Amino acid sequence: MDKRNVVDIPAQSGMAVRVRAGQIISLVDVEGEQVADVFACSAARRDEWLSAGHTRTRTRRLFPRVGDAFYTRFYRPILTFVDDTSPGAHDMLYPSCEPAMYRRMGADENHPNCRDNFMRAAKAVDWAPEVIPDPVNFFQNTPVNAAGELEVKTALSKPGDLVTLRAEMDLVFVATACAQDLAPINGARCTGLRLEIGGPGDLGAIGGGHE
Ligand SMILES: [Zn+2]
């Protein structure tokens, strides 16, 4: 029997979960139009993390597609993208939002941000990278146009849309509900996400963080 563990990620915050190889992770955009920054690293060695750049190189694509794997910086598959109920717009080019970006946009430097939310959530499961990996930004609708420019658009995902991933190794998985409310990527307001972990094994330690 499929036993599901559910983790709610409040708006403008992040959560970390331990996932075993073979388990299925569903990432749900609960209210729609909400970007999810996703990070992952090997449970066996924290310096082997999901690399958006290595994934682009390995898949020869700018954006993730169902059927493809995501790769670590050592070119090993760490997650496979197995299903997607959203219109399919996702990003693999942007770093997470961070204090310097919000300062540049004229906001207070204490504005909630995915970088700090990632670090806080990851630290709770003993992952403290010196360099912040570029995330996979599920539901982020920032396509490349014919002129080679990145366009910044609102996420296309509807309430309840979800992406499904399979863990290809024992790993630590971190997702942040993007805190960006100065650009239109998250629609009219920032909202929360939900993680559902299914399959064999127990959900391990959970760590969270938000401002
Ligand atoms: Zn963000």
Coordinates of N, CA and C and ligand atoms in Angstrom, one line a residue:
M1 N 0.9 -1.2 0.0 CA 0.0 0.0 0.0 C 0.9 1.2 0.0
D2 N 0.5 2.2 -0.8 CA 1.3 3.4 -0.9 C 1.0 4.3 0.2
K3 N 2.0 4.6 1.0 CA 1.9 5.4 2.2 C 2.5 6.8 1.9
R4 N 1.7 7.8 2.0 CA 2.1 9.2 1.6 C 2.4 10.0 2.8
N5 N 3.5 10.7 2.8 CA 3.9 11.7 3.8 C 3.7 13.0 3.2
V6 N 3.1 13.9 3.9 CA 2.7 15.2 3.4 C 3.4 16.3 4.2
V7 N 4.0 17.2 3.5 CA 4.7 18.4 4.1 C 4.2 19.7 3.5
D8 N 3.6 20.5 4.3 CA 3.2 21.8 3.7 C 4.3 22.8 3.9
I9 N 4.5 23.6 2.8 CA 5.5 24.7 2.8 C 4.7 26.0 2.7
P10 N 4.7 26.7 3.8 CA 4.0 28.0 3.8 C 4.5 29.0 2.8
A11 N 3.8 30.0 2.4 CA 4.2 31.1 1.5 C 5.6 31.6 2.0
Q12 N 6.5 31.9 1.0 CA 7.7 32.6 1.3 C 8.6 31.9 2.4
S13 N 8.6 30.5 2.3 CA 9.4 29.7 3.2 C 9.9 28.5 2.5
G14 N 10.7 27.7 3.2 CA 11.3 26.5 2.6 C 11.2 25.3 3.5
M15 N 11.3 24.1 3.0 CA 11.3 22.9 3.8 C 12.3 21.9 3.2
A16 N 12.9 21.1 4.0 CA 13.8 20.0 3.6 C 13.3 18.7 4.0
V17 N 13.4 17.6 3.2 CA 13.0 16.3 3.5 C 14.1 15.3 3.1
R18 N 14.2 14.2 3.8 CA 15.1 13.1 3.4 C 14.3 12.2 2.6
V19 N 14.8 11.7 1.4 CA 14.0 10.8 0.5 C 14.9 9.7 0.2
R20 N 14.3 8.5 0.1 CA 15.1 7.3 -0.2 C 15.0 7.0 -1.7
A21 N 16.0 6.4 -2.2 CA 16.0 6.0 -3.7 C 14.8 5.2 -4.0
G22 N 14.1 5.6 -5.1 CA 12.9 4.9 -5.5 C 11.6 5.5 -5.0
Q23 N 11.7 6.4 -4.0 CA 10.5 7.1 -3.6 C 10.1 8.1 -4.6
I24 N 8.8 8.5 -4.6 CA 8.2 9.4 -5.5 C 7.9 10.7 -4.7
I25 N 8.3 11.8 -5.3 CA 8.0 13.1 -4.7 C 7.1 13.9 -5.6
S26 N 5.9 14.3 -5.0 CA 5.0 15.1 -5.8 C 5.1 16.5 -5.1
L27 N 5.3 17.5 -6.0 CA 5.4 18.9 -5.6 C 4.2 19.6 -6.1
V28 N 3.3 20.1 -5.2 CA 2.0 20.6 -5.6 C 2.0 22.1 -5.5
D29 N 1.5 22.8 -6.5 CA 1.3 24.2 -6.5 C -0.2 24.4 -6.0
V30 N -0.3 24.6 -4.7 CA -1.6 24.5 -4.1 C -2.6 25.5 -4.6
E31 N -2.2 26.7 -4.7 CA -3.2 27.8 -5.1 C -3.0 28.3 -6.6
G32 N -1.9 27.8 -7.2 CA -1.6 28.2 -8.6 C -0.7 29.4 -8.7
E33 N 0.0 29.4 -9.9 CA 0.9 30.6 -10.2 C 2.0 30.8 -9.2
Q34 N 2.5 29.7 -8.6 CA 3.5 29.8 -7.5 C 4.7 29.0 -8.0
V35 N 5.9 29.7 -8.0 CA 7.1 29.1 -8.4 C 7.7 28.3 -7.2
A36 N 8.3 27.2 -7.5 CA 9.0 26.3 -6.4 C 10.5 26.2 -6.8
D37 N 11.4 26.7 -6.0 CA 12.8 26.5 -6.2 C 13.1 25.2 -5.5
V38 N 13.8 24.3 -6.3 CA 14.1 22.9 -5.8 C 15.6 22.7 -5.9
F39 N 16.1 22.2 -4.7 CA 17.5 21.8 -4.6 C 17.5 20.4 -4.1
A40 N 18.6 19.7 -4.4 CA 18.8 18.3 -3.9 C 20.3 18.0 -3.8
C41 N 20.6 17.1 -2.8 CA 22.0 16.6 -2.7 C 21.9 15.1 -2.3
S42 N 23.0 14.4 -2.6 CA 23.1 13.0 -2.2 C 23.1 12.9 -0.7
A43 N 22.4 11.9 -0.2 CA 22.5 11.7 1.3 C 23.8 11.2 1.7
A44 N 24.5 10.6 0.8 CA 25.8 10.0 1.2 C 27.0 11.0 1.2
R45 N 26.9 12.0 0.4 CA 27.9 13.1 0.4 C 27.2 14.4 0.0
R46 N 27.2 15.3 0.9 CA 26.5 16.6 0.7 C 27.1 17.5 -0.4
D47 N 28.3 17.2 -0.8 CA 28.9 18.0 -1.8 C 28.5 17.6 -3.2
E48 N 27.7 16.5 -3.3 CA 27.2 16.1 -4.6 C 25.7 16.6 -4.7
W49 N 25.6 17.7 -5.3 CA 24.2 18.3 -5.4 C 23.8 18.4 -6.8
L50 N 22.4 18.5 -6.9 CA 21.8 18.7 -8.2 C 22.3 20.0 -8.8
S51 N 22.8 19.9 -10.1 CA 23.4 21.1 -10.8 C 22.5 21.4 -12.0
A52 N 21.9 22.5 -12.0 CA 21.1 22.9 -13.2 C 22.0 23.0 -14.4
G53 N 23.2 23.5 -14.3 CA 24.2 23.6 -15.4 C 24.5 22.2 -15.9
H54 N 24.9 21.3 -15.1 CA 25.2 19.9 -15.5 C 24.0 19.2 -16.2
T55 N 22.8 19.5 -15.6 CA 21.6 19.0 -16.2 C 21.4 19.5 -17.6
R56 N 21.5 20.8 -17.8 CA 21.4 21.4 -19.1 C 22.4 20.7 -20.1
T57 N 23.6 20.6 -19.6 CA 24.6 20.0 -20.5 C 24.3 18.5 -20.9
R58 N 23.8 17.8 -19.9 CA 23.6 16.4 -20.1 C 22.3 16.1 -20.9
T59 N 21.3 17.0 -20.7 CA 20.0 16.8 -21.5 C 20.0 17.6 -22.8
R60 N 21.0 18.5 -22.9 CA 21.0 19.5 -24.0 C 19.7 20.2 -24.2
R61 N 19.2 20.6 -23.1 CA 18.0 21.4 -23.1 C 18.1 22.6 -22.0
L62 N 17.4 23.7 -22.3 CA 17.5 24.8 -21.4 C 16.5 24.6 -20.2
F63 N 15.4 23.8 -20.5 CA 14.4 23.7 -19.5 C 14.1 22.2 -19.3
P64 N 13.6 21.8 -18.1 CA 13.4 20.4 -17.9 C 12.1 19.9 -18.6
R65 N 12.2 18.6 -18.9 CA 11.1 17.9 -19.7 C 10.8 16.6 -19.1
V66 N 9.5 16.2 -19.0 CA 9.1 14.9 -18.5 C 9.9 13.8 -19.2
G67 N 10.4 12.9 -18.5 CA 11.2 11.8 -19.0 C 12.7 11.9 -18.8
D68 N 13.1 13.2 -18.6 CA 14.5 13.5 -18.5 C 14.9 13.3 -17.0
A69 N 16.2 13.1 -16.7 CA 16.7 13.1 -15.4 C 17.3 14.5 -15.1
F70 N 17.5 14.7 -13.8 CA 18.3 15.9 -13.3 C 19.6 15.3 -12.8
Y71 N 20.7 15.9 -13.0 CA 22.0 15.4 -12.8 C 22.7 16.2 -11.7
T72 N 23.6 15.4 -11.0 CA 24.5 16.1 -10.0 C 25.6 16.7 -10.7
R73 N 26.4 17.4 -9.9 CA 27.6 18.1 -10.5 C 28.7 17.0 -10.9
F74 N 28.4 15.8 -10.5 CA 29.3 14.7 -11.0 C 28.6 13.9 -12.1
Y75 N 27.6 14.5 -12.7 CA 26.9 13.9 -13.8 C 26.2 12.5 -13.5
R76 N 25.8 12.4 -12.3 CA 25.0 11.2 -11.9 C 23.5 11.6 -11.8
P77 N 22.6 10.8 -12.3 CA 21.2 11.1 -12.1 C 20.8 11.1 -10.7
I78 N 20.1 12.2 -10.2 CA 19.7 12.2 -8.8 C 18.2 12.2 -8.7
L79 N 17.5 12.7 -9.7 CA 16.0 12.7 -9.8 C 15.6 12.5 -11.2
T80 N 14.4 11.9 -11.4 CA 13.9 11.8 -12.8 C 12.5 12.5 -12.7
F81 N 12.3 13.3 -13.8 CA 11.0 14.0 -13.9 C 10.0 13.1 -14.6
V82 N 9.1 12.5 -13.8 CA 8.2 11.5 -14.3 C 6.8 11.9 -14.7
D83 N 6.4 13.1 -14.2 CA 5.0 13.5 -14.6 C 4.8 15.0 -14.3
D84 N 3.9 15.6 -15.0 CA 3.7 17.0 -14.9 C 2.2 17.3 -15.3
T85 N 1.4 17.8 -14.4 CA 0.0 18.2 -14.8 C -0.1 19.6 -15.1
S86 N 1.0 20.4 -15.0 CA 0.9 21.8 -15.3 C 1.1 22.0 -16.8
P87 N 1.0 23.2 -17.4 CA 1.2 23.4 -18.8 C 2.7 23.2 -19.2
G88 N 3.6 23.0 -18.2 CA 4.9 22.6 -18.6 C 6.0 23.6 -18.6
A89 N 5.7 24.9 -18.2 CA 6.7 25.9 -18.2 C 7.5 25.8 -16.9
H90 N 8.8 25.5 -17.0 CA 9.6 25.5 -15.8 C 11.0 26.1 -16.2
D91 N 11.7 26.5 -15.2 CA 13.0 27.2 -15.5 C 14.2 26.4 -14.9
M92 N 15.3 26.5 -15.6 CA 16.5 25.9 -15.1 C 17.7 26.9 -15.4
L93 N 17.4 28.2 -15.5 CA 18.4 29.2 -15.8 C 18.6 30.2 -14.7
Y94 N 17.6 30.5 -13.8 CA 17.7 31.5 -12.8 C 18.3 31.0 -11.5
P95 N 19.1 31.8 -10.9 CA 19.5 31.5 -9.5 C 18.3 31.8 -8.6
S96 N 18.3 31.3 -7.3 CA 17.3 31.7 -6.4 C 17.3 33.2 -6.1
C97 N 16.1 33.7 -5.7 CA 16.1 35.1 -5.3 C 16.9 35.3 -4.0
E98 N 17.5 36.4 -3.8 CA 18.4 36.6 -2.6 C 18.4 38.1 -2.2
P99 N 19.0 38.4 -1.1 CA 19.0 39.8 -0.6 C 19.6 40.8 -1.6
A100 N 20.7 40.5 -2.3 CA 21.3 41.4 -3.2 C 20.3 41.8 -4.3
M101 N 19.5 40.8 -4.7 CA 18.5 41.0 -5.8 C 17.4 42.0 -5.3
Y102 N 16.9 41.7 -4.1 CA 15.9 42.6 -3.6 C 16.4 44.0 -3.3
R103 N 17.6 44.1 -2.9 CA 18.2 45.4 -2.7 C 18.3 46.2 -4.0
R104 N 18.7 45.5 -5.1 CA 18.8 46.1 -6.4 C 17.4 46.5 -6.9
M105 N 16.3 45.8 -6.4 CA 15.0 46.1 -6.9 C 14.4 47.2 -6.0
G106 N 15.1 47.7 -5.0 CA 14.6 48.8 -4.1 C 13.9 48.3 -2.9
A107 N 14.0 47.0 -2.6 CA 13.3 46.5 -1.4 C 14.2 46.5 -0.2
D108 N 13.6 46.3 0.9 CA 14.4 46.1 2.2 C 15.3 44.9 2.1
E109 N 16.5 44.9 2.6 CA 17.4 43.8 2.5 C 16.9 42.6 3.3
N110 N 15.9 42.8 4.2 CA 15.4 41.7 5.0 C 14.2 41.1 4.3
H111 N 14.0 41.4 3.0 CA 12.8 40.8 2.3 C 13.0 39.3 2.3
P112 N 11.9 38.5 2.5 CA 12.1 37.1 2.5 C 12.6 36.7 1.1
N113 N 13.5 35.6 1.1 CA 14.1 35.2 -0.1 C 14.5 33.8 -0.1
C114 N 14.5 33.2 -1.3 CA 14.7 31.7 -1.4 C 16.1 31.3 -1.0
R115 N 17.1 32.2 -1.2 CA 18.4 31.7 -0.8 C 18.5 31.5 0.7
D116 N 18.0 32.4 1.5 CA 18.1 32.3 2.9 C 17.1 31.2 3.4
N117 N 16.0 31.1 2.7 CA 15.0 30.0 3.1 C 15.6 28.6 2.8
F118 N 16.3 28.5 1.7 CA 17.0 27.3 1.3 C 18.1 27.0 2.4
M119 N 18.9 28.0 2.7 CA 20.0 27.7 3.6 C 19.5 27.2 5.0
R120 N 18.4 27.9 5.4 CA 17.9 27.6 6.8 C 17.3 26.1 6.8
A121 N 16.5 25.8 5.7 CA 15.9 24.5 5.6 C 17.0 23.4 5.5
A122 N 18.0 23.7 4.6 CA 19.1 22.7 4.4 C 19.9 22.4 5.7
K123 N 20.2 23.5 6.4 CA 21.0 23.4 7.6 C 20.3 22.4 8.6
A124 N 19.0 22.4 8.6 CA 18.3 21.6 9.6 C 18.5 20.1 9.2
V125 N 18.9 19.8 8.0 CA 19.2 18.4 7.7 C 20.7 18.2 7.4
D126 N 21.5 19.1 8.0 CA 23.0 19.0 8.0 C 23.6 19.2 6.6
W127 N 22.9 20.1 5.8 CA 23.5 20.4 4.5 C 23.8 21.9 4.5
A128 N 25.0 22.3 4.4 CA 25.4 23.7 4.5 C 26.5 24.0 3.4
P129 N 26.0 24.0 2.2 CA 27.0 24.3 1.1 C 27.6 25.7 1.1
E130 N 28.9 25.7 0.8 CA 29.6 27.0 0.7 C 29.1 27.8 -0.5
V131 N 28.7 27.2 -1.5 CA 28.2 27.8 -2.7 C 26.7 27.4 -2.9
I132 N 25.8 28.3 -3.1 CA 24.4 27.9 -3.2 C 24.2 27.4 -4.6
P133 N 23.8 26.2 -4.8 CA 23.5 25.6 -6.1 C 22.4 26.4 -6.8
D134 N 22.5 26.6 -8.1 CA 21.3 27.1 -8.9 C 20.2 26.1 -8.8
P135 N 19.0 26.5 -8.5 CA 17.9 25.6 -8.4 C 17.3 25.2 -9.7
V136 N 16.4 24.2 -9.6 CA 15.4 24.0 -10.7 C 14.1 24.7 -10.2
N137 N 13.6 25.7 -11.1 CA 12.5 26.5 -10.7 C 11.2 26.0 -11.3
F138 N 10.6 25.0 -10.6 CA 9.4 24.5 -11.2 C 8.3 25.5 -11.2
F139 N 7.5 25.5 -12.3 CA 6.4 26.4 -12.6 C 6.8 27.8 -13.0
Q140 N 8.1 28.1 -12.9 CA 8.6 29.4 -13.3 C 8.5 29.6 -14.8
N141 N 7.8 30.7 -15.2 CA 7.5 30.9 -16.7 C 8.4 32.0 -17.2
T142 N 9.6 31.7 -17.5 CA 10.6 32.7 -18.0 C 11.2 32.2 -19.3
P143 N 10.5 32.1 -20.3 CA 11.0 31.5 -21.6 C 12.0 32.4 -22.3
V144 N 12.7 31.7 -23.2 CA 13.6 32.5 -24.1 C 12.9 32.8 -25.3
N145 N 12.9 34.1 -25.8 CA 12.2 34.5 -27.0 C 13.1 34.3 -28.2
A146 N 12.6 34.7 -29.4 CA 13.3 34.4 -30.6 C 14.6 35.3 -30.7
A147 N 14.6 36.4 -29.9 CA 15.8 37.2 -29.9 C 16.9 36.7 -28.9
G148 N 16.5 35.6 -28.2 CA 17.5 35.1 -27.2 C 17.4 35.7 -25.9
E149 N 16.3 36.5 -25.7 CA 16.1 37.2 -24.4 C 15.2 36.4 -23.5
L150 N 15.4 36.5 -22.2 CA 14.6 35.9 -21.2 C 13.4 36.8 -20.9
E151 N 12.2 36.2 -21.0 CA 11.0 36.9 -20.7 C 10.5 36.6 -19.3
V152 N 10.0 37.5 -18.6 CA 9.5 37.3 -17.2 C 8.0 37.3 -17.2
K153 N 7.4 36.2 -17.0 CA 6.0 36.0 -17.1 C 5.4 35.3 -15.8
T154 N 4.1 35.5 -15.6 CA 3.5 34.8 -14.5 C 3.4 33.3 -14.8
A155 N 3.6 32.5 -13.7 CA 3.5 31.1 -13.8 C 2.1 30.7 -14.4
L156 N 2.2 29.6 -15.2 CA 0.9 29.1 -15.9 C 0.2 28.1 -15.1
S157 N 0.8 27.7 -14.0 CA 0.2 26.6 -13.2 C -1.1 27.0 -12.5
K158 N -2.1 26.0 -12.6 CA -3.4 26.2 -11.9 C -3.4 25.6 -10.5
P159 N -4.4 26.0 -9.7 CA -4.4 25.4 -8.4 C -4.4 23.9 -8.4
G160 N -3.5 23.2 -7.7 CA -3.5 21.8 -7.6 C -2.6 21.2 -8.6
D161 N -2.0 22.0 -9.6 CA -1.1 21.4 -10.5 C 0.2 20.8 -9.8
L162 N 0.7 19.8 -10.3 CA 1.9 19.2 -9.6 C 2.9 18.6 -10.6
V163 N 4.1 18.5 -10.1 CA 5.1 17.8 -10.8 C 5.5 16.6 -10.0
T164 N 5.9 15.5 -10.6 CA 6.2 14.3 -9.9 C 7.7 13.9 -10.3
L165 N 8.5 13.6 -9.3 CA 9.9 13.2 -9.4 C 10.2 11.9 -8.7
R166 N 11.1 11.1 -9.3 CA 11.5 9.9 -8.7 C 12.9 10.1 -8.2
A167 N 13.2 9.7 -6.9 CA 14.5 9.8 -6.4 C 15.4 8.6 -7.0
E168 N 16.5 9.0 -7.5 CA 17.4 8.0 -8.1 C 18.6 7.6 -7.2
M169 N 18.6 8.2 -6.0 CA 19.6 7.9 -5.0 C 18.9 8.3 -3.7
D170 N 19.5 7.9 -2.5 CA 19.1 8.5 -1.3 C 19.5 9.9 -1.3
L171 N 18.6 10.8 -1.0 CA 18.9 12.2 -1.1 C 18.2 13.1 -0.1
V172 N 18.7 14.3 -0.1 CA 18.0 15.4 0.7 C 17.4 16.3 -0.4
F173 N 16.1 16.6 -0.1 CA 15.3 17.4 -1.1 C 14.9 18.7 -0.4
V174 N 15.1 19.8 -1.0 CA 14.7 21.1 -0.4 C 13.8 21.9 -1.5
A175 N 12.7 22.4 -1.0 CA 11.9 23.2 -1.9 C 11.5 24.5 -1.2
T176 N 11.6 25.6 -1.9 CA 11.2 26.9 -1.3 C 10.0 27.4 -2.1
A177 N 9.0 28.0 -1.5 CA 7.9 28.7 -2.1 C 8.4 30.1 -2.4
C178 N 8.7 30.4 -3.7 CA 9.4 31.6 -4.0 C 8.8 32.8 -3.4
A179 N 9.7 33.7 -2.9 CA 9.2 34.9 -2.1 C 9.1 36.1 -3.0
Q180 N 9.3 36.0 -4.3 CA 9.4 37.1 -5.2 C 8.0 37.8 -5.3
D181 N 7.8 39.0 -4.8 CA 6.5 39.7 -5.0 C 6.7 41.0 -5.6
L182 N 7.9 41.3 -6.2 CA 8.2 42.5 -6.9 C 8.2 42.4 -8.4
A183 N 8.1 41.1 -8.8 CA 8.0 40.8 -10.3 C 6.8 39.9 -10.4
P184 N 6.3 39.7 -11.6 CA 5.0 39.0 -11.7 C 5.0 37.5 -11.7
I185 N 6.2 36.9 -11.4 CA 6.4 35.5 -11.7 C 5.4 34.6 -10.8
N186 N 5.1 35.1 -9.6 CA 4.2 34.3 -8.7 C 2.8 34.9 -8.7
G187 N 2.4 35.5 -9.8 CA 1.0 36.0 -9.9 C 0.8 37.2 -8.9
A188 N -0.5 37.3 -8.5 CA -0.8 38.4 -7.6 C -0.2 38.4 -6.3
R189 N 0.1 37.2 -5.8 CA 0.7 37.1 -4.4 C 1.4 35.8 -4.3
C190 N 2.3 35.8 -3.3 CA 3.0 34.6 -3.0 C 2.2 33.6 -2.2
T191 N 2.2 32.3 -2.6 CA 1.4 31.3 -1.9 C 2.3 30.1 -1.5
G192 N 1.7 29.1 -0.9 CA 2.4 28.0 -0.4 C 2.5 26.8 -1.4
L193 N 3.2 25.8 -1.0 CA 3.4 24.5 -1.8 C 3.1 23.4 -0.9
R194 N 3.0 22.2 -1.5 CA 2.9 20.9 -0.7 C 3.7 19.9 -1.3
L195 N 4.4 19.1 -0.4 CA 5.2 18.0 -0.9 C 4.5 16.7 -0.4
E196 N 4.4 15.7 -1.3 CA 3.9 14.4 -0.9 C 4.9 13.4 -1.3
I197 N 5.4 12.6 -0.3 CA 6.4 11.6 -0.5 C 5.8 10.3 -0.4
G198 N 5.8 9.5 -1.5 CA 5.2 8.2 -1.5 C 6.2 7.1 -1.8
G199 N 5.8 5.9 -1.5 CA 6.7 4.7 -1.8 C 7.3 4.2 -0.6
P200 N 8.3 3.3 -0.8 CA 8.9 2.6 0.4 C 9.7 3.5 1.2
G201 N 9.8 3.2 2.5 CA 10.7 3.9 3.4 C 9.9 5.0 4.2
D202 N 10.5 5.5 5.2 CA 9.9 6.5 6.0 C 10.4 7.8 5.7
L203 N 9.6 8.8 5.9 CA 10.0 10.2 5.8 C 10.9 10.5 7.0
G204 N 12.1 11.0 6.7 CA 13.1 11.3 7.7 C 12.9 12.6 8.4
A205 N 14.0 13.2 8.8 CA 14.0 14.4 9.5 C 13.5 15.5 8.5
I206 N 12.8 16.5 9.1 CA 12.2 17.6 8.3 C 12.8 18.9 9.0
G207 N 13.2 19.8 8.1 CA 13.7 21.1 8.6 C 13.0 22.2 7.8
G208 N 12.7 23.3 8.4 CA 12.1 24.3 7.7 C 12.7 25.7 8.0
G209 N 12.2 26.7 7.3 CA 12.7 28.0 7.6 C 12.0 29.1 6.8
H210 N 11.7 30.2 7.4 CA 11.2 31.3 6.7 C 11.4 32.6 7.5
E211 N 11.3 33.7 6.9 CA 11.4 35.0 7.7 C 10.0 35.4 8.1
Ligands
ZN1 ZN 12.5 33.0 -4.9

